[in-house]
C-alpha positions as a LaTeX table, in Angstrom:
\begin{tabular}{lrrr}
\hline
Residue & $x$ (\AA) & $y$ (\AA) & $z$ (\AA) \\
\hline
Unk1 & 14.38 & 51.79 & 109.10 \\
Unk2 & 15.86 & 53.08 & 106.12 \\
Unk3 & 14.49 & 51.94 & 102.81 \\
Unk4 & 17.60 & 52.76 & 100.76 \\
Unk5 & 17.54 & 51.28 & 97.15 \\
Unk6 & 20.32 & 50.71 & 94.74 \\
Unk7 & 21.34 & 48.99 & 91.63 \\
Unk8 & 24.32 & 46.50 & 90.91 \\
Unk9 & 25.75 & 46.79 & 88.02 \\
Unk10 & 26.00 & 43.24 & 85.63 \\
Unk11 & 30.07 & 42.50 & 85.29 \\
Unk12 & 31.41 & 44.00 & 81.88 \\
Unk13 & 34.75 & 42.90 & 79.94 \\
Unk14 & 35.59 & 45.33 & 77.32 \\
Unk15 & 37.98 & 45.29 & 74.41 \\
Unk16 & 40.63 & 47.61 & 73.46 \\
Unk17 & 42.62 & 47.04 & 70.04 \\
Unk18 & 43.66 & 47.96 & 66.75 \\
Unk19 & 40.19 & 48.41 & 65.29 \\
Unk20 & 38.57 & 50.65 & 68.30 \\
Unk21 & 41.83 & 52.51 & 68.46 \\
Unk22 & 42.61 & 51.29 & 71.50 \\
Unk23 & 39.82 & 52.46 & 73.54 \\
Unk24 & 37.96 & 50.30 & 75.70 \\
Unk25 & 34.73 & 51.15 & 74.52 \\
Unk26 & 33.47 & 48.08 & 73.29 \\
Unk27 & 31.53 & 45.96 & 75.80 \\
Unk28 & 31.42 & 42.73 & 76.49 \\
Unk29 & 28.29 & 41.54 & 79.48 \\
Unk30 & 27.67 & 38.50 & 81.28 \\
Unk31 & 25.73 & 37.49 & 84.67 \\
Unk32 & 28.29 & 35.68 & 86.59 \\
Unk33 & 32.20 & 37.73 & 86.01 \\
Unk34 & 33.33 & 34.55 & 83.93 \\
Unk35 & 31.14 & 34.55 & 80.76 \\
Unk36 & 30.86 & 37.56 & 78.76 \\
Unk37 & 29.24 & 38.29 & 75.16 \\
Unk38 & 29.82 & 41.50 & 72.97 \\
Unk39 & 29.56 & 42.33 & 68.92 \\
Unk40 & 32.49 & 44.22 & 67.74 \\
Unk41 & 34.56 & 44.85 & 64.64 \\
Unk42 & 37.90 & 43.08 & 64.80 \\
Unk43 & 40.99 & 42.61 & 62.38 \\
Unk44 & 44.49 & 41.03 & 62.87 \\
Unk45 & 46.27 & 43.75 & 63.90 \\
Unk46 & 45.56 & 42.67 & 67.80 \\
Unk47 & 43.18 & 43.58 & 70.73 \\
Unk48 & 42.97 & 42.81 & 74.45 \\
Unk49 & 40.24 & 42.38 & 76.74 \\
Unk50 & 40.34 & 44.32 & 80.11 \\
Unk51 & 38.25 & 44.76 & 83.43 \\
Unk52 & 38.33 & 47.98 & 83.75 \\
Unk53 & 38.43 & 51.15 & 81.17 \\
Unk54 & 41.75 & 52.94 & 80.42 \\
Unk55 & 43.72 & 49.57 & 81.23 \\
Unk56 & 42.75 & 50.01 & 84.90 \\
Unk57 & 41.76 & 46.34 & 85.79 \\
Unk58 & 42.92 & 43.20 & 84.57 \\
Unk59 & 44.43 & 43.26 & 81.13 \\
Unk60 & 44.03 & 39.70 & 79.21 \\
Unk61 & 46.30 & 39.64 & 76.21 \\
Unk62 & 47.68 & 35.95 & 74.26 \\
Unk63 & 46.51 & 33.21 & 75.89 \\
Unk64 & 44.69 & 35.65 & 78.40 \\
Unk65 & 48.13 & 36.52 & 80.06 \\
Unk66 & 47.60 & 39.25 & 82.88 \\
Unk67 & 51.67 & 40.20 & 82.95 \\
Unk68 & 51.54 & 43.88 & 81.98 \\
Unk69 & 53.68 & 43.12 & 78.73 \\
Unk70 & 51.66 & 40.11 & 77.32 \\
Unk71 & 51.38 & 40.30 & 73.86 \\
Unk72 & 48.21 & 41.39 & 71.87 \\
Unk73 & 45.97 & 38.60 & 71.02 \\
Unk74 & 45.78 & 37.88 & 67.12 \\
Unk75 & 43.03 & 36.47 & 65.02 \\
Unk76 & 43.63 & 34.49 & 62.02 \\
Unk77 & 40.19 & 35.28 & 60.88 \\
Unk78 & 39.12 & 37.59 & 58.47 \\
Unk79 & 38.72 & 41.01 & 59.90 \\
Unk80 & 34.56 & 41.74 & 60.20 \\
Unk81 & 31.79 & 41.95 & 62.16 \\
Unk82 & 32.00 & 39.24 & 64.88 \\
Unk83 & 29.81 & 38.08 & 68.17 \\
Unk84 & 32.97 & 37.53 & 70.70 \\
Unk85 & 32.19 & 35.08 & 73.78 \\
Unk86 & 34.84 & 34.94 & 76.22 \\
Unk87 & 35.37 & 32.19 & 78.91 \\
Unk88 & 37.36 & 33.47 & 81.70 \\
Unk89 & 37.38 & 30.47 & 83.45 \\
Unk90 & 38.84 & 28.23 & 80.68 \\
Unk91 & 40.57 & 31.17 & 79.34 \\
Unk92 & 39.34 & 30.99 & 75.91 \\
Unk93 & 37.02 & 32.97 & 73.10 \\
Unk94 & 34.75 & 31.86 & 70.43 \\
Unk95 & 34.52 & 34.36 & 67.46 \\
Unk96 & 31.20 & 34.02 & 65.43 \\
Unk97 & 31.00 & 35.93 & 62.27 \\
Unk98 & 28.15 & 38.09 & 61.35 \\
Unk99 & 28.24 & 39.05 & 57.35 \\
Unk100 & 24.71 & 41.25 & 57.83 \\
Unk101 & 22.87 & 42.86 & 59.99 \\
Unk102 & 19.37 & 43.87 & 59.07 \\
Unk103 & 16.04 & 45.93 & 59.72 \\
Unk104 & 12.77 & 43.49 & 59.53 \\
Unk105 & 9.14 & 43.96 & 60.93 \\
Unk106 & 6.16 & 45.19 & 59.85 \\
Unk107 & 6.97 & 48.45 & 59.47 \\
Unk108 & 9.58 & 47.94 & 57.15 \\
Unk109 & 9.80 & 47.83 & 53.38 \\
Unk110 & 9.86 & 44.08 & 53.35 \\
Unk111 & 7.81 & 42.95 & 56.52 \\
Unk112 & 8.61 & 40.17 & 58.27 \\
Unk113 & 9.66 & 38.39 & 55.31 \\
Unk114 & 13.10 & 39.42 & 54.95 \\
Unk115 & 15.59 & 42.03 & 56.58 \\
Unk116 & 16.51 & 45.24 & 54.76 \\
Unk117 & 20.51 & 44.91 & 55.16 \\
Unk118 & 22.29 & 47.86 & 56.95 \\
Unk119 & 25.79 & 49.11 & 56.04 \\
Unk120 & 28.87 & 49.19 & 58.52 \\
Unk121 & 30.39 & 52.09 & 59.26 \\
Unk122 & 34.03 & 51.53 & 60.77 \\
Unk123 & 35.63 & 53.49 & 64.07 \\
Unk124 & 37.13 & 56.21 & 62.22 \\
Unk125 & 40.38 & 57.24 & 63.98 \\
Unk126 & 40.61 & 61.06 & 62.72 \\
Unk127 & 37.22 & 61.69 & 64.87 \\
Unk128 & 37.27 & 59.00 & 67.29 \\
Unk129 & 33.67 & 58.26 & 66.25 \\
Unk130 & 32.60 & 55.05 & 67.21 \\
Unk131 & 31.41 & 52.24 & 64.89 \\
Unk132 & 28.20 & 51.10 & 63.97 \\
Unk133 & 25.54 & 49.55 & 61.22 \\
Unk134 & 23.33 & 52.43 & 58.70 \\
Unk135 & 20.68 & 52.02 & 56.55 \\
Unk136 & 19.98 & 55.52 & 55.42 \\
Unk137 & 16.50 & 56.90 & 53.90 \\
Unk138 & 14.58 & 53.73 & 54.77 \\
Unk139 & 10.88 & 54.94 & 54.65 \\
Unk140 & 8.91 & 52.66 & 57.23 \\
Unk141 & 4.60 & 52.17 & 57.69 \\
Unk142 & 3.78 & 52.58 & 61.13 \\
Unk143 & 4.30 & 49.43 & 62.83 \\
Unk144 & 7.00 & 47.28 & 64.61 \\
Unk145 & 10.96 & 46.90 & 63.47 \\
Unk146 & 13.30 & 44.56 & 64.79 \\
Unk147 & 17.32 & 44.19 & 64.33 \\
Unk148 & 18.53 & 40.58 & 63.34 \\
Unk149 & 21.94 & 39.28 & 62.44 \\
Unk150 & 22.60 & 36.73 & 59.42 \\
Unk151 & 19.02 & 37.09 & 57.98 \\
Unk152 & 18.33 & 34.50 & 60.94 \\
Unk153 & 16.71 & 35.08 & 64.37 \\
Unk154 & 19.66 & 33.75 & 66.37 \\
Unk155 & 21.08 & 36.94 & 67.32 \\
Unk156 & 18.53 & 39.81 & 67.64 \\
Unk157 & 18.08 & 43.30 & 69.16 \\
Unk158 & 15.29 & 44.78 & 70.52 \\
Unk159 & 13.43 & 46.20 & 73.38 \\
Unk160 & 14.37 & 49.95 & 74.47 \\
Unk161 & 15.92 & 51.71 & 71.72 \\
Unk162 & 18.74 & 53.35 & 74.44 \\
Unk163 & 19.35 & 50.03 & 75.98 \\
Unk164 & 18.82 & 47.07 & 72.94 \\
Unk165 & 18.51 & 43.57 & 74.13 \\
Unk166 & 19.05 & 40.19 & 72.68 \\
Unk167 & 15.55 & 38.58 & 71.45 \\
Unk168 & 14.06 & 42.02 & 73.19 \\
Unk169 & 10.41 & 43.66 & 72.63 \\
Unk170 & 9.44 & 44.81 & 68.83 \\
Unk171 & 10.53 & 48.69 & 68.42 \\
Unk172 & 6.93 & 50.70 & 67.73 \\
Unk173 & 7.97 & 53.16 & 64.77 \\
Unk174 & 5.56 & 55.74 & 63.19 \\
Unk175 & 5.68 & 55.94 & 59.53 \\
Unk176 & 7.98 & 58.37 & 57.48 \\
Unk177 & 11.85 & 58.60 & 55.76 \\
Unk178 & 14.59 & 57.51 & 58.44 \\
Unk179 & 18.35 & 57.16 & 59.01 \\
Unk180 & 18.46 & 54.27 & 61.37 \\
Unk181 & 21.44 & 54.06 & 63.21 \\
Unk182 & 22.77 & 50.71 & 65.23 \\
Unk183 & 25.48 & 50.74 & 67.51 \\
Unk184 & 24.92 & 46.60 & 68.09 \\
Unk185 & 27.55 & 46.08 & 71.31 \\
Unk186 & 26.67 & 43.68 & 74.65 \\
Unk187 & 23.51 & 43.38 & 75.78 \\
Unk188 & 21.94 & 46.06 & 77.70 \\
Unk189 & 24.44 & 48.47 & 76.23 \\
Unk190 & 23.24 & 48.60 & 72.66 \\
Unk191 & 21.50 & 51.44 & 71.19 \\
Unk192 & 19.45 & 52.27 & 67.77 \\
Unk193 & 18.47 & 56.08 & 66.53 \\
Unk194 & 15.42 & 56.92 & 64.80 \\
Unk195 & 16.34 & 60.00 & 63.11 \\
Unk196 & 13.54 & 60.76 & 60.86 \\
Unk197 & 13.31 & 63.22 & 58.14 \\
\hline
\end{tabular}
C-alpha cells in the first residue's frame, strides 16, 4: 500500500481593484467556498472579487454579477483599512473599518498595556509593491509581541511570522532596534518581518 500524503488547500476569494491596481493579490480565506474573510485597503474607485488569479475563475462585480461585463462594485465608505467578509451564498459583504493597527506585548515599549500604532503604507503603482502597516525603529526587550487591530483584541495576528493567524501564538522577539513590517491579509496568508538593526 502506498502511503501517499497531500495537502488541500482552504478555498481563497481574492480582490482585484482600483487600490491593488488590479491585481488579485489580496486574499480573502474561508473553510467552506461560501464565507471568506480578508483585510485590505479599499477606496471608491471600484474592485471585484474573483476565484481565481488573473480573472481566471469566477469574477463577482455589483451585486456579485458573474456576466463578464458587470460593473465594478463601489463603496460609499470612506476609503481605509477595512476587514471585508463576503457571503457568497447570500451574495453580500460586510466592510468593517480598522483606523489602527498596532504592536503590543511584553516586549514592546508599552507592554501589554497599550499598542504602539503602525503606519500604512499604500500599494504604490510605479513599483507594484504591495501594501502593508510600518512602525520603523521600534526598539523591543526580549519577550513576546502581538499585532491587534482598533487598540482591541477582536481582530489579532499572531502565530508564525510567514503565515500570521487570527488570535494566533505570541511572536518570541529578542531585544534590539527593528523595522517591523505587516502585510495583515486573510488568515494563514499574513506575514510580519523582523528586520532588526
Amino acid at each position: 500500500m502506498n502511503n501517499l500524503t497531500y495537502t488541500v488547500g482552504k478555498p481563497v476569494l481574492y480582490m482585484a481593484g482600483d487600490a491593488n491596481g488590479w491585481a488579485t493579490n489580496d486574499y480573502l480565506a474561508g473553510e467552506d467556498g461560501v464565507h471568506f474573510t480578508g483585510f485590505m485597503y479599499l477606496n471608491q474607485n471600484g474592485f471585484k472579487f474573483c476565484t481565481q488569479p488573473e480573472w481566471k475563475g469566477t469574477n463577482y462585480g455589483a451585486d456579485f454579477n458573474t456576466a463578464a461585463d458587470a460593473a465594478n462594485i463601489t463603496m460609499t465608505e470612506e476609503a481605509g483599512y477595512y476587514k471585508v467578509d463576503v457571503d457568497l451564498e447570500s451574495k453580500s459583504y460586510v466592510l468593517t473599518p480598522i483606523t489602527t493597527i498596532g504592536i503590543i506585548g511584553s516586549a514592546s515599549p508599552n507592554g501589554w498595556d497599550s499598542d504602539v500604532d503602525m503606519t500604512y503604507v499604500p500599494y504604490n503603482a510605479e513599483t507594484k509593491a504591495l501594501g502593508y502597516w510600518e512602525a520603523k525603529d521600534i526598539t523591543l526587550a526580549s519577550g513576546e509581541i502581538k499585532f491587534r487591530a482598533n487598540d482591541d483584541w477582536a481582530i489579532n495576528w499572531g502565530g508564525d511570522t510567514n503565515a500570521l493567524t487570527q488570535g494566533g501564538d505570541n511572536i518570541s522577539v529578542e531585544a534590539g532596534t527593528y523595522d517591523i513590517k505587516l502585510y495583515a491579509w486573510a488568515n494563514g496568508y499574513a506575514k510580519c518581518e523582523l528586520i532588526k538593526k
